[in-house]
Tab-separated table of C-alpha atoms in Angstrom:
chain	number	residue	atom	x	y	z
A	44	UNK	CA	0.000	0.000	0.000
A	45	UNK	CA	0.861	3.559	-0.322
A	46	UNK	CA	2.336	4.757	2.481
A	47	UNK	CA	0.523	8.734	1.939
A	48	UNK	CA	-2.775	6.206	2.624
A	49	UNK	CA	-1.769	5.079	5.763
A	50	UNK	CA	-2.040	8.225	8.235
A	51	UNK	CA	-5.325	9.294	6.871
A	52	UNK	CA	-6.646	5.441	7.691
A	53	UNK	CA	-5.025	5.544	11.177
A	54	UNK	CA	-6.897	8.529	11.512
A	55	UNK	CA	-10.075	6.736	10.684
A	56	UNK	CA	-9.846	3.860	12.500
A	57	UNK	CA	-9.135	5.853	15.793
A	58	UNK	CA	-11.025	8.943	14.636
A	59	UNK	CA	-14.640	6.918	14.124
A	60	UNK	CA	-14.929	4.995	17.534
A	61	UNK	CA	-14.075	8.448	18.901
A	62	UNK	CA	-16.688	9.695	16.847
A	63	UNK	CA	-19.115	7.435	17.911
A	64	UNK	CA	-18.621	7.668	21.735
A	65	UNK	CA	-19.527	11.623	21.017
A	66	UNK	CA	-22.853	10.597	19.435
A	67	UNK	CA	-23.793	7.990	22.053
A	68	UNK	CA	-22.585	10.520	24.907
A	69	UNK	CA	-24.434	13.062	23.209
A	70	UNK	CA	-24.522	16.684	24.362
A	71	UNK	CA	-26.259	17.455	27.924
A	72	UNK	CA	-29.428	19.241	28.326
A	73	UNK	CA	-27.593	22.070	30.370
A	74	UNK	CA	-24.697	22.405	28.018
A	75	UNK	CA	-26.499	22.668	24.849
A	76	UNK	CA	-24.239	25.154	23.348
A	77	UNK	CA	-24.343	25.100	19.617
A	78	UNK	CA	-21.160	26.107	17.649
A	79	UNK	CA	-23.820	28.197	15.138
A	80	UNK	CA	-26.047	31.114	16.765
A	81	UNK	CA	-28.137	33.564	14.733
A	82	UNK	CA	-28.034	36.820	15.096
A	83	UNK	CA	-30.743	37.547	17.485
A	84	UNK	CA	-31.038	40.729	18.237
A	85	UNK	CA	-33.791	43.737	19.519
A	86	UNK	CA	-37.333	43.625	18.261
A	87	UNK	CA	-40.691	44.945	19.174
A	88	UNK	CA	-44.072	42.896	19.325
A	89	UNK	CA	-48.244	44.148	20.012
A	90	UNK	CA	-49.146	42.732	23.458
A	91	UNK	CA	-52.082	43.561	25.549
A	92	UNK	CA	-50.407	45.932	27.657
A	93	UNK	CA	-49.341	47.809	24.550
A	94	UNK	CA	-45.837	47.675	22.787
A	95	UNK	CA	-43.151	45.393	24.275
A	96	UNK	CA	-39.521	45.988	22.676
A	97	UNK	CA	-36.802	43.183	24.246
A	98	UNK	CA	-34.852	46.595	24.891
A	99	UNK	CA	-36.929	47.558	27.832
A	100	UNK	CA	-35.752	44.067	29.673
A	101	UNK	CA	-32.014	45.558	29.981
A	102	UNK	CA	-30.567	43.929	32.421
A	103	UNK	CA	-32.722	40.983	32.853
A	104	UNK	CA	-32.430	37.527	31.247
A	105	UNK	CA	-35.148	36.869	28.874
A	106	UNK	CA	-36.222	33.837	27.433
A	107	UNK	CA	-38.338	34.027	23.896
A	108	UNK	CA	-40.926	31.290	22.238
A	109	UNK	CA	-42.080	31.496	18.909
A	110	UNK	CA	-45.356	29.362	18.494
A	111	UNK	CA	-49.003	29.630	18.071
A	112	UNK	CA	-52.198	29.722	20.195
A	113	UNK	CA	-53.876	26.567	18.532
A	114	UNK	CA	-50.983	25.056	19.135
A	115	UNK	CA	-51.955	21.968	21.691
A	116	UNK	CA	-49.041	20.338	22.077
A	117	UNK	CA	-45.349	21.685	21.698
A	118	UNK	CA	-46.279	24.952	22.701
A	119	UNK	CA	-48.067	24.093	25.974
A	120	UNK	CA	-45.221	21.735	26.860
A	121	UNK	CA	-42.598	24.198	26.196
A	122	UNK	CA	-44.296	26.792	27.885
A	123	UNK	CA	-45.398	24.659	30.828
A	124	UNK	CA	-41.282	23.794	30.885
A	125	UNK	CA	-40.666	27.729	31.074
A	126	UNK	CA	-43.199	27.875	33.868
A	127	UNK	CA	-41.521	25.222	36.162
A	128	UNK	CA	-37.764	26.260	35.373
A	129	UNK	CA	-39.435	29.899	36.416
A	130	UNK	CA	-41.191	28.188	39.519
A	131	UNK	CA	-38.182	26.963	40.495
A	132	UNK	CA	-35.786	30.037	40.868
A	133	UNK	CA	-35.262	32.059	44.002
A	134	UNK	CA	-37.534	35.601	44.341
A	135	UNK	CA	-34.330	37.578	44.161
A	136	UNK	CA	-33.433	35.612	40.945
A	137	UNK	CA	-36.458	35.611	39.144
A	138	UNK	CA	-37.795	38.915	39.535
A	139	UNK	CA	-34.866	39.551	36.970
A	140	UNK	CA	-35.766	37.243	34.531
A	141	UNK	CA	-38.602	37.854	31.883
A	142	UNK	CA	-40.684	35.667	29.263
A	143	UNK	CA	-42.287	36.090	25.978
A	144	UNK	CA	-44.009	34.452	23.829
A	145	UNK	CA	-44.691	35.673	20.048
A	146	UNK	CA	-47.715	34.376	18.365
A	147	UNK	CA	-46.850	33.668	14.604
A	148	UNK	CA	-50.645	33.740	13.579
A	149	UNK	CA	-51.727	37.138	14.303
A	150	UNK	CA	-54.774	36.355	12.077
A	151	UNK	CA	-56.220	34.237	14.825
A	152	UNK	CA	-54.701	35.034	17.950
A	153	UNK	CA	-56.094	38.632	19.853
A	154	UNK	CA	-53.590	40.213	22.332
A	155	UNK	CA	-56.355	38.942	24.990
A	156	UNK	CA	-55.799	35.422	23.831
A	157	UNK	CA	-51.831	35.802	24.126
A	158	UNK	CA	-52.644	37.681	27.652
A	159	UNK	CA	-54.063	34.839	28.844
A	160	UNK	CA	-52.908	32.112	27.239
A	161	UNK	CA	-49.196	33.042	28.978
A	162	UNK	CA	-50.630	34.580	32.256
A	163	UNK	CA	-52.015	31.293	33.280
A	164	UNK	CA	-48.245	30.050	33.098
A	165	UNK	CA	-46.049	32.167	34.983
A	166	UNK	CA	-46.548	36.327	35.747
A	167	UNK	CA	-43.385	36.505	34.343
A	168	UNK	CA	-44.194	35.808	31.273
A	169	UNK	CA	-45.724	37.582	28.408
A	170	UNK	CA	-47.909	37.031	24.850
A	171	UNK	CA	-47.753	39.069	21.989
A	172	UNK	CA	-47.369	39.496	18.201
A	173	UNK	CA	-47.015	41.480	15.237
A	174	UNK	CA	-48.353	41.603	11.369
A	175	UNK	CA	-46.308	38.959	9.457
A	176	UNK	CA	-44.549	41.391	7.581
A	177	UNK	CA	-42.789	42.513	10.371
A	178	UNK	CA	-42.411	39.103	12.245
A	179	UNK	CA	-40.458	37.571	8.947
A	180	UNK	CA	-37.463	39.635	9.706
A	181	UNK	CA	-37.548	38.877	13.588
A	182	UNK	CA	-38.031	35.285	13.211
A	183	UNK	CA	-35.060	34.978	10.884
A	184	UNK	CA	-32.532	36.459	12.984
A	185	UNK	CA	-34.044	34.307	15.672
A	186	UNK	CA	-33.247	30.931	13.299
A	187	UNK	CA	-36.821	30.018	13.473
A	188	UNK	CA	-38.364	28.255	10.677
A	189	UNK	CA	-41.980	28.527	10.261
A	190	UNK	CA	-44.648	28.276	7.948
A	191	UNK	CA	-48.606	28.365	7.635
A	192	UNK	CA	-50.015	25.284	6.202
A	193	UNK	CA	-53.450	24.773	5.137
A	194	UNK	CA	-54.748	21.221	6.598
A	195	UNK	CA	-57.910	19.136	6.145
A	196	UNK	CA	-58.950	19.763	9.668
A	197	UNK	CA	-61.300	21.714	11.507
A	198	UNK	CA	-58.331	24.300	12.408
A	199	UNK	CA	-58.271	25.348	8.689
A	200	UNK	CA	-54.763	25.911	8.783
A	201	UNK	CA	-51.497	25.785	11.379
A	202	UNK	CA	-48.373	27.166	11.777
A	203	UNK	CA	-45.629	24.673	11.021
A	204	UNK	CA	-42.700	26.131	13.667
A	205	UNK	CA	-39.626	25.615	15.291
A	206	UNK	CA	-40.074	24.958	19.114
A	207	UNK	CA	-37.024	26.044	21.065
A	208	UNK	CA	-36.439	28.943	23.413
A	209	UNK	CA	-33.998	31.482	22.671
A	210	UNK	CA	-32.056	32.850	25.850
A	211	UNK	CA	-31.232	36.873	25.471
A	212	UNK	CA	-28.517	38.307	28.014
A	213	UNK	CA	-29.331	41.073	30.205
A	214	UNK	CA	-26.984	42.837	27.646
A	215	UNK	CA	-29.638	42.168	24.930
A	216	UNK	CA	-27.607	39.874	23.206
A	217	UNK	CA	-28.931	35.956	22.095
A	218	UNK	CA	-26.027	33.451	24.289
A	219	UNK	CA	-28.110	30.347	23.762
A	220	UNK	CA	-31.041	28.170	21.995
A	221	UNK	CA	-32.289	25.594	23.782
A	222	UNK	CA	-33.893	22.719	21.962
A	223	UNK	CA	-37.262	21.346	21.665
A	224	UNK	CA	-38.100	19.211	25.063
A	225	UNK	CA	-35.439	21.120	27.319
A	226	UNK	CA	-36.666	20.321	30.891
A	227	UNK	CA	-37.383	22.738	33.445
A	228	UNK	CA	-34.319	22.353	35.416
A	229	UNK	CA	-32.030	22.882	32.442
A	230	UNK	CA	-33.850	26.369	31.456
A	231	UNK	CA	-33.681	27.272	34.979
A	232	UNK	CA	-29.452	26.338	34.800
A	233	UNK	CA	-29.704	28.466	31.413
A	234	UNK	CA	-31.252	31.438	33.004
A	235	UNK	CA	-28.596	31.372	36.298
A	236	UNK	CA	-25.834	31.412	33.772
A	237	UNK	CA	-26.804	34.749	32.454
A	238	UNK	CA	-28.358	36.565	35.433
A	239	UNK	CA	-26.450	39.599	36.525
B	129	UNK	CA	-90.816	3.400	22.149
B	130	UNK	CA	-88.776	1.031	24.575
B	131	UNK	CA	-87.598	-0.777	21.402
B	132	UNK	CA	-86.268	2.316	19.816
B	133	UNK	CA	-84.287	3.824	22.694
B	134	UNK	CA	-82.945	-0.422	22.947
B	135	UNK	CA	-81.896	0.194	19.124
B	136	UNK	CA	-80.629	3.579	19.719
B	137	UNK	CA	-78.619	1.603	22.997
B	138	UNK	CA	-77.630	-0.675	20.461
B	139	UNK	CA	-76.594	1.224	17.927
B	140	UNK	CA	-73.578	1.812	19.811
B	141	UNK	CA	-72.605	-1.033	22.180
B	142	UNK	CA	-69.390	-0.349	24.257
B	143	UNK	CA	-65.956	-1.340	23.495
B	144	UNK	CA	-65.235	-4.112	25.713
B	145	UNK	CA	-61.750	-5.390	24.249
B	146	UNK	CA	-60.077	-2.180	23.841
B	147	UNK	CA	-58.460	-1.062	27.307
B	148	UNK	CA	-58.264	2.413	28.021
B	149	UNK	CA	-55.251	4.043	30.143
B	150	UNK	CA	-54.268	7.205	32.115
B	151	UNK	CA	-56.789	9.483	29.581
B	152	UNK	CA	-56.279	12.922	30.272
B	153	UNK	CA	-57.050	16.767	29.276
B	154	UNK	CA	-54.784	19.804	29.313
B	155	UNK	CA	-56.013	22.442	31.117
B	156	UNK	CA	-55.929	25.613	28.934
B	157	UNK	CA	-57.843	29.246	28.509
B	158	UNK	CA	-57.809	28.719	24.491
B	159	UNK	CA	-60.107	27.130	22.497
B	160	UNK	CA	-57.869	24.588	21.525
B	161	UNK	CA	-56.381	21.650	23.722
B	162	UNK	CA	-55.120	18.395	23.522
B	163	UNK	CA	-55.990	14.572	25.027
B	164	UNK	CA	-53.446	12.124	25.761
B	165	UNK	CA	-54.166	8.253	26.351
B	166	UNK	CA	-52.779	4.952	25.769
B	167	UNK	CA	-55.004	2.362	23.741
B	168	UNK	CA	-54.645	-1.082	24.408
B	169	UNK	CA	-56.251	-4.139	22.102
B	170	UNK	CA	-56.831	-6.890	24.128
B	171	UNK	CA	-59.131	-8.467	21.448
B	172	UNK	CA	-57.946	-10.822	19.149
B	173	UNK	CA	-58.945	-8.849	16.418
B	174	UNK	CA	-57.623	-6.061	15.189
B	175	UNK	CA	-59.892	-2.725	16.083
B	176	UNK	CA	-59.234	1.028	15.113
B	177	UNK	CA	-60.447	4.344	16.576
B	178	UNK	CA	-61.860	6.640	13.907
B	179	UNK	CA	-63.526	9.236	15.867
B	180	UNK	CA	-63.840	10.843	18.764
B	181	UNK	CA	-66.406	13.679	20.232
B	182	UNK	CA	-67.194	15.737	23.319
B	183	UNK	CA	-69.694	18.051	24.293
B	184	UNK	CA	-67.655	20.690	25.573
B	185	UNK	CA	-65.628	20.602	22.414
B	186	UNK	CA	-66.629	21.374	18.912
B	187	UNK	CA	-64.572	19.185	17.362
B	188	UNK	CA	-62.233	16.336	18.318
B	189	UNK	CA	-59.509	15.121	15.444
B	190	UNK	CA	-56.624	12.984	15.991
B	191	UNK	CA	-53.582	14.924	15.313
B	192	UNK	CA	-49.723	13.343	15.175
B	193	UNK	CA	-46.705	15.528	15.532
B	194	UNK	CA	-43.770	15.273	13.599
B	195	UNK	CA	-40.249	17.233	12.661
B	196	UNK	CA	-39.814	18.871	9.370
B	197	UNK	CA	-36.948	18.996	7.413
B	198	UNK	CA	-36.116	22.207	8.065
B	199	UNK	CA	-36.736	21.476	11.954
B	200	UNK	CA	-40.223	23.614	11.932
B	201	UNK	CA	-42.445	21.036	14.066
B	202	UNK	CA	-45.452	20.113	11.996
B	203	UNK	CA	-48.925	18.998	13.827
B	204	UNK	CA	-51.230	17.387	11.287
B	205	UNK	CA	-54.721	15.797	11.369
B	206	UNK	CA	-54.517	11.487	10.360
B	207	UNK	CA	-57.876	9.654	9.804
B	208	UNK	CA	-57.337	6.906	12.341
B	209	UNK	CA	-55.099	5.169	14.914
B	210	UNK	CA	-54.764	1.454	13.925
B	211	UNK	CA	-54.481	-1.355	16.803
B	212	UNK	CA	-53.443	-4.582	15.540
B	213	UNK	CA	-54.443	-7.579	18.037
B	214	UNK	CA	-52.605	-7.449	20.919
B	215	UNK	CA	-51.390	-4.351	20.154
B	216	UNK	CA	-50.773	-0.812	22.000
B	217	UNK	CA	-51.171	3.017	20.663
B	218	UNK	CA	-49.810	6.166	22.987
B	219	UNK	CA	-50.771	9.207	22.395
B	220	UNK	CA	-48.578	11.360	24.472
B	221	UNK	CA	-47.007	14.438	24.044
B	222	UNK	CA	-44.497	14.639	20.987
B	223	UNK	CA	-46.448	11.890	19.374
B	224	UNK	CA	-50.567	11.519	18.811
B	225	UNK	CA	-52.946	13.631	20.541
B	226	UNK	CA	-56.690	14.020	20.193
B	227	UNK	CA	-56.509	17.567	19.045
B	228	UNK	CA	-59.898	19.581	20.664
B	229	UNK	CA	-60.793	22.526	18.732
B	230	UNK	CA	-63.475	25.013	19.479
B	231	UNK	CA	-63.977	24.399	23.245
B	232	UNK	CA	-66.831	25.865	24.630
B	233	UNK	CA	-65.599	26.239	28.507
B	234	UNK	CA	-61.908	26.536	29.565
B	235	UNK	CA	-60.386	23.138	30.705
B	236	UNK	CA	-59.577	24.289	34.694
B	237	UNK	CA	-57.065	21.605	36.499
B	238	UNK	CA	-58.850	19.553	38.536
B	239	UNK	CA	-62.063	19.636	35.780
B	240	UNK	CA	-63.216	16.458	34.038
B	241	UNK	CA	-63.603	16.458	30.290
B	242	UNK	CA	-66.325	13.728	29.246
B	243	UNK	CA	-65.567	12.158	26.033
B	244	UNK	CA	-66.411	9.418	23.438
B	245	UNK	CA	-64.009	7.579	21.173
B	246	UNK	CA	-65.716	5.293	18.211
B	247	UNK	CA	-64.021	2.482	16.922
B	248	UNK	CA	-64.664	1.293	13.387
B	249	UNK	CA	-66.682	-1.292	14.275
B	250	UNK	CA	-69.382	1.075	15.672
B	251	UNK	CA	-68.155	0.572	19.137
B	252	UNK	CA	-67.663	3.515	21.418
B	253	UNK	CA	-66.018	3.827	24.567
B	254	UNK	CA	-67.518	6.764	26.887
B	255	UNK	CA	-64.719	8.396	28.902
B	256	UNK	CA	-63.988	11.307	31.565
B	257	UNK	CA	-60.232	12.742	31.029
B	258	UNK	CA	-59.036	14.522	34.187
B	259	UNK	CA	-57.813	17.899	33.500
B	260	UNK	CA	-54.344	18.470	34.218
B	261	UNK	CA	-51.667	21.173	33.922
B	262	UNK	CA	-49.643	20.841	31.223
């Protein structure tokens, strides 16, 4: 054999197993840090209690949810996840941390329905939305892929979304995403890395 | 007028050979919500839900989640849930749910949700989910 083959195969045959211990390991709830974050950045949304820009929670950690009020499942569980991790912080902690989550079907969700809808979860925590025109922008420096999709149900039509919930740093910035199914305790160990 | 409300009785005779486990509601404010359950066929046939109703809830589908390409989560409505004999369905979170749109009161935790599921066979099986916090 040529001997230029052999390093690249030694590499191989110790790089894969190595490989595959990584991908059985996996990467923990609380250190789901991905190598790729979007942009993120300051935006303004319609909520019941009138204009709420991610600006006016400098200095607290905020956590943000893009979903959908006839959304049954992942949004409830994700939210209901938010609510615990909340639940679970001390006063002094989480009366600096806030929550929002932005409907992406204005056409059917009122600013009542948002109130609501997130005030039965945690007071921390807010609804709200904007005309689709102007939540395009937001949701793609947020990374979050979403769609309305007409079905043969009674619904008419849902919004096909991503379902994770983006961390912002009392500085404003985005510092992490946390995936779809996150449990409560790893959102709360999110949040206490980026309280001031 | 006995022998019409036995035909009426009969026209939907319980489901004796489909087991149904931990059934429950999420509690919500919004019109729509979601049921969870696990289906189990002890028959040795096989049997398949097609329906399902309440009436607190306009409409009751069966709805299955899934992840899109593009890792937008997609929720969409399926005719029926299958049960081979012998064989198990869960809807849970993530998975199947029977999707409740247009509810007429909010689900509180702690409420009861009454509700029917028909099989294919014309069998029903009348059930009360607890409500629960998601």
């Amino acid at each position: 054999m040529d001997v230029r083959w052999i390093e690249p195969l030694r590499w191989l045959m110790v790089g894969t197993p190595l490989l595959a211990a990584v991908a059985v390991v996996g990467v923990p709830w609380d250190r789901a840090e991905p190598e790729w974050l979007p942009a993120g950045g300051d935006f303004t949304v319609n909520t019941a209690e009138g204009p709420l820009a991610l600006h006016d929670w400098r200095g607290s950690v905020g956590l943000v949810y893009f979903g959908f009020g006839s959304c049954a499942d992942v949004c409830p569980t994700s939210l209901a996840s938010i609510g615990r991790a909340l639940e679970s912080l001390e006063p002094g902690e989480v009366e600096h941390v806030r929550g929002l989550f932005v409907s992406l079907d204005p056409e059917r969700d009122s600013l009542a329905l948002l109130h609501d809808l997130t005030a039965l979860v945690h007071p921390a925590l807010r609804g709200g939305t904007a005309p689709v025109a102007e939540l395009r922008p937001i949701t793609d420096r947020y990374g979050v892929a979403w769609r309305k999709t007409e079905v043969d149900s009674a619904l008419g039509y849902v919004i096909d979304h991503s379902s994770t919930v983006s961390v912002i740093a009392p500085d404003g910035q985005l510092v992490e995403q946390l995936r779809h199914g996150t449990p409560p305790d790893a959102i709360a160990a999110a949040i206490r890395r980026h309280l001031p | 007028m006995w022998s019409l409300l036995s035909s009426l009785a009969l026209a939907n005779p319980a489901n004796t050979t489909v087991r149904v486990v931990d059934p429950y509601a999420r509690a919500t404010v919004t019109p729509s919500s979601a049921g969870f359950l696990v289906l189990n066929n002890t028959d040795t046939v096989a049997h398949a839900v097609v329906g399902a109703a309440s009436p607190l809830v306009k409409t009751v589908e069966i709805h299955v989640m899934e992840t899109g390409a593009d890792g937008a989560m997609t929720m969409r409505p399926i005719p029926r849930i299958d049960l081979a004999p012998g064989a198990s369905a869960t809807l849970a979170p993530g998975g199947m749910h029977l999707m409740l749109i247009g509810v007429t009161a909010p689900l509180a935790d702690g409420g009861k949700l009454p509700l029917t599921l028909t099989f294919e066979d014309g069998t029903t099986s009348a059930l009360e989910l607890p409500v629960r916090k998601p």
